[in-house]
Coordinates of C-alpha atoms in Angstrom, one line a residue:
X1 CA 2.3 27.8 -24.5
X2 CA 4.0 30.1 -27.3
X3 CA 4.9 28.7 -30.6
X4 CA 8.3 29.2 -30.2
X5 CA 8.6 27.0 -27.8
X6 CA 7.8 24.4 -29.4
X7 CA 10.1 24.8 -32.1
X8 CA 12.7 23.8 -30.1
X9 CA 11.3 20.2 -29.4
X10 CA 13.0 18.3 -32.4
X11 CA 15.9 18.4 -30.4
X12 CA 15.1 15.6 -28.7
X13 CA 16.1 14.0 -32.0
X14 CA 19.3 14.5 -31.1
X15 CA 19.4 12.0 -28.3
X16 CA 20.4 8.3 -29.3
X17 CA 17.8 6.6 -27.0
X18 CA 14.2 6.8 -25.7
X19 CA 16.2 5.9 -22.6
X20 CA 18.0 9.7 -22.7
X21 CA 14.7 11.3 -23.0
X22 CA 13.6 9.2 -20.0
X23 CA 16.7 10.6 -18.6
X24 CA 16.2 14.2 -19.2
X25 CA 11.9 14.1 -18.4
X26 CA 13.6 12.5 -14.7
X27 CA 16.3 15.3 -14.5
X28 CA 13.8 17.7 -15.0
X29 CA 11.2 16.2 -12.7
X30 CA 14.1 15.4 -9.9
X31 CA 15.1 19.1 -10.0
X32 CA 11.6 21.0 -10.1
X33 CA 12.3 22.8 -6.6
X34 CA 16.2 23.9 -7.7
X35 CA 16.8 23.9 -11.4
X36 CA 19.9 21.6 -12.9
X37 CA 22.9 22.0 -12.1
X38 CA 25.7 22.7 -14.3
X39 CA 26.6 19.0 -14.1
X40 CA 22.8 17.6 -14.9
X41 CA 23.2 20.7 -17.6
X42 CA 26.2 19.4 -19.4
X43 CA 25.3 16.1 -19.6
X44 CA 21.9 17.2 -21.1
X45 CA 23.6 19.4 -23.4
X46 CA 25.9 16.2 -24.7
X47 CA 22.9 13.9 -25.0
X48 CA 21.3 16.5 -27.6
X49 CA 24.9 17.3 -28.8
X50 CA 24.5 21.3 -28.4
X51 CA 27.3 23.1 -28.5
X52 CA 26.1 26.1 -25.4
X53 CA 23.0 26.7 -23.6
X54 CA 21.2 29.2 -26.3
X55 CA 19.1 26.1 -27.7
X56 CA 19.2 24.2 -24.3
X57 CA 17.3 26.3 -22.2
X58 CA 14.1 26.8 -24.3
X59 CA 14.0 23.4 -24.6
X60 CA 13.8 22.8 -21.2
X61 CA 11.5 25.8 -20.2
X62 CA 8.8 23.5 -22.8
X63 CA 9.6 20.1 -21.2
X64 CA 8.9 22.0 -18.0
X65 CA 5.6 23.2 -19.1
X66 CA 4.4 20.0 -20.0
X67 CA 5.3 18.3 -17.1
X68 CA 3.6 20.5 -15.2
X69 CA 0.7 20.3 -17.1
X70 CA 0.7 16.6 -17.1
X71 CA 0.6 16.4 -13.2
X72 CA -1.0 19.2 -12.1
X73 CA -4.0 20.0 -14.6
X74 CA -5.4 16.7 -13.6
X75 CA -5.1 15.6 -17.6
X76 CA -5.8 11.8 -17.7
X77 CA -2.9 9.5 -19.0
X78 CA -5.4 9.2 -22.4
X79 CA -5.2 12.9 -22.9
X80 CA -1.8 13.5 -22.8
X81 CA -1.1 13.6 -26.2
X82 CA -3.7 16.3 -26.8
X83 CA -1.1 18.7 -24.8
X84 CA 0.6 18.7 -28.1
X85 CA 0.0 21.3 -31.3
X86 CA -0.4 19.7 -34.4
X87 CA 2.6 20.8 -35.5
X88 CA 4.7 19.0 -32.9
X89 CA 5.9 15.8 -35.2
X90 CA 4.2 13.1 -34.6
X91 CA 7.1 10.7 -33.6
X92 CA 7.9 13.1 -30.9
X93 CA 4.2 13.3 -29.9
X94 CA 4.5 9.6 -29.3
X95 CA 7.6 9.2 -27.4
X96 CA 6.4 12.3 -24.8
X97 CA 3.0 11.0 -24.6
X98 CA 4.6 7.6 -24.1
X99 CA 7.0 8.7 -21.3
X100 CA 4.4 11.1 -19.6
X101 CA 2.4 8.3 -18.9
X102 CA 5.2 6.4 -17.6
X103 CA 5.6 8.6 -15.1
X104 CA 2.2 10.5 -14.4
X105 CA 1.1 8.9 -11.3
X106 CA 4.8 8.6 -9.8
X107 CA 5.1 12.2 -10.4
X108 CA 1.5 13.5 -8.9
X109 CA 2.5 10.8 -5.8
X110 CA 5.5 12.9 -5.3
X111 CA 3.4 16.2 -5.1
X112 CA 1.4 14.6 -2.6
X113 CA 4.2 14.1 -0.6
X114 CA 5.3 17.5 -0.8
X115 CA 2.2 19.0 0.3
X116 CA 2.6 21.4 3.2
X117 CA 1.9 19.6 6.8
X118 CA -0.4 21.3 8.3
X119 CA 0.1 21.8 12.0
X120 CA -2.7 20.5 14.7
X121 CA -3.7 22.4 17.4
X122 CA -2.5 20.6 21.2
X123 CA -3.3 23.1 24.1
X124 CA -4.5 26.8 24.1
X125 CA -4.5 29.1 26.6
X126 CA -5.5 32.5 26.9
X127 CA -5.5 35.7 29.6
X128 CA -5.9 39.1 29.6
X129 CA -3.6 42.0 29.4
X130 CA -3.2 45.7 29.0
X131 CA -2.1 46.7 26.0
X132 CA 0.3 49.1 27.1
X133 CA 0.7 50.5 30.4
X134 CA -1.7 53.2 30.1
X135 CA -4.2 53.7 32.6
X136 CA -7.6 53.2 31.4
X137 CA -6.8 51.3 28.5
X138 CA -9.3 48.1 27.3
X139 CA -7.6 44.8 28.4
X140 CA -7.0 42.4 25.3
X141 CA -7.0 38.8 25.2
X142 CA -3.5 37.0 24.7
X143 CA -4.2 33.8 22.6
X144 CA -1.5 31.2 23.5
X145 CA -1.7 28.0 20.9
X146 CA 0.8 25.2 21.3
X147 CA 0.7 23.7 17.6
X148 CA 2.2 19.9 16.3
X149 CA 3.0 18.6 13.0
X150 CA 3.3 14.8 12.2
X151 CA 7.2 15.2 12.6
X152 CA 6.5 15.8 16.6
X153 CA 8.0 19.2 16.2
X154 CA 6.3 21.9 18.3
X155 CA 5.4 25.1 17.5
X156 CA 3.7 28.6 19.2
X157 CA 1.5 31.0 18.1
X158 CA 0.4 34.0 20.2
X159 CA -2.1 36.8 19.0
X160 CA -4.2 39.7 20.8
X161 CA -7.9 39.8 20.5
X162 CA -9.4 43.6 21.2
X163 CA -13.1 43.7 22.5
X164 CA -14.6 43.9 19.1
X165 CA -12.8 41.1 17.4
X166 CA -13.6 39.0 20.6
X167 CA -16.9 39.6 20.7
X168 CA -17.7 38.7 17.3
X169 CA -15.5 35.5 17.3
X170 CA -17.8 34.1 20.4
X171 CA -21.0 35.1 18.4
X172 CA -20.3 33.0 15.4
X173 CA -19.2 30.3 17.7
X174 CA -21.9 30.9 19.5
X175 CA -24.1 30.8 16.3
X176 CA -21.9 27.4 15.4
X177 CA -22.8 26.0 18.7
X178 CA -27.0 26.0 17.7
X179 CA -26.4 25.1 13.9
X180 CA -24.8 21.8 15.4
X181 CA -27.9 21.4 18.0
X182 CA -30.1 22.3 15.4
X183 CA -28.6 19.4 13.8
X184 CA -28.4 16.9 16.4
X185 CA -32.2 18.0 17.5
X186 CA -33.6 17.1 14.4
X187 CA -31.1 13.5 13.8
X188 CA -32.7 12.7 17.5
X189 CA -36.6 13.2 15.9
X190 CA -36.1 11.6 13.0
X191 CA -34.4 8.3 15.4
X192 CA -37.2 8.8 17.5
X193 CA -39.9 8.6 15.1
X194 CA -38.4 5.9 12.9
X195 CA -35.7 3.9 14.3
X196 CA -35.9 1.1 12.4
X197 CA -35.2 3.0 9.5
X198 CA -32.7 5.1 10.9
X199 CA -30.5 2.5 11.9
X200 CA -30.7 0.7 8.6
X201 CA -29.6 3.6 7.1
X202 CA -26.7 4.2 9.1
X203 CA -25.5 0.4 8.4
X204 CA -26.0 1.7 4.3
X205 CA -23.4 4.6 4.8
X206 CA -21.1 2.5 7.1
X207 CA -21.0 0.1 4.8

């Protein structure tokens, strides 16, 4: 993080109460996908007591920063206040490092919840086609998936596979196929030769 950025935290001395800083770390936090508005931004900008949005915005930019440092770089609630240069004052470095942990694991909790749902796979079906209507042309396979998401809403995705690209795709599931035999081969020698054991150590990793 640039120096300058950190210049502008003693504005936070402005505010009248830990409570505004709270207010202003939860504005920021509460807007991370849209920016403030120009309401949130006014009322900001009267908490510190600026006048426009020259000193404002830097400001902001650094809380940012840290925020995002705080919940995404993993930084344990202990090693918060090592985010800070020495030359960020240290009454500020307490109420931050304060307030960060506050919040820390509501924040990361809230990434969570954002994360992406991933769509399963429900039904595939598949047949061949030309792909144009050339005579003499190599058919392609037409990949149908039906897809769901944890909200029940449904999805499709088609794709065409030539010869080639088909061909390798059933070799490495072919060569998937064996690795899993392989695996179950040797699971069923081991249980074969010592059972006793191998059940005890199932009941260990079960348990």
């Amino acid at each position: 993080m640039e120096h300058s950025l950190w210049n502008h935290l003693p504005l936070l001395v402005r505010a009248n109460s830990k409570e505004s800083v709270e207010y202003i770390l939860q504005a920021l936090w509460r807007t991370r996908q849209t920016g403030l508005d120009s309401a949130d931004r006014l009322l900001i900008r009267d908490i510190l007591q600026l006048p426009n949005d020259t000193d404002l915005d830097p400001l902001l930019v650094c809380l940012r920063m840290l925020i995002r440092r705080c919940v995404y770089e993993n930084v344990s609630k202990d090693d918060i206040q090592k985010l800070f240069p020495e030359e960020v004052l240290p009454e500020l470095q307490r109420l931050l490092t304060l307030l960060l942990q506050k919040f820390q694991t509501e924040w990361q909790a809230d990434v969570f919840k954002d994360q992406v749902d991933f769509p399963r796979l429900k039904a595939m079906t598949w047949n061949m086609a030309n792909q144009d209507a050339a005579e003499g042309t190599d058919p392609v396979a037409v990949i149908n998936l039906k897809l769901q998401d944890d909200t029940q809403s449904h999805s499709e995705v088609k794709f065409q596979l030539g010869k080639d690209t088909l061909e390798t795709m059933v070799k490495s599931m072919y060569c998937i196929r064996d690795q899993l035999s392989d695996l179950v081969s040797f699971a069923l020698e081991i249980y074969v030769a010592f059972p006793y054991a191998y059940i005890m150590r199932c009941n260990f990793v079960c348990d």
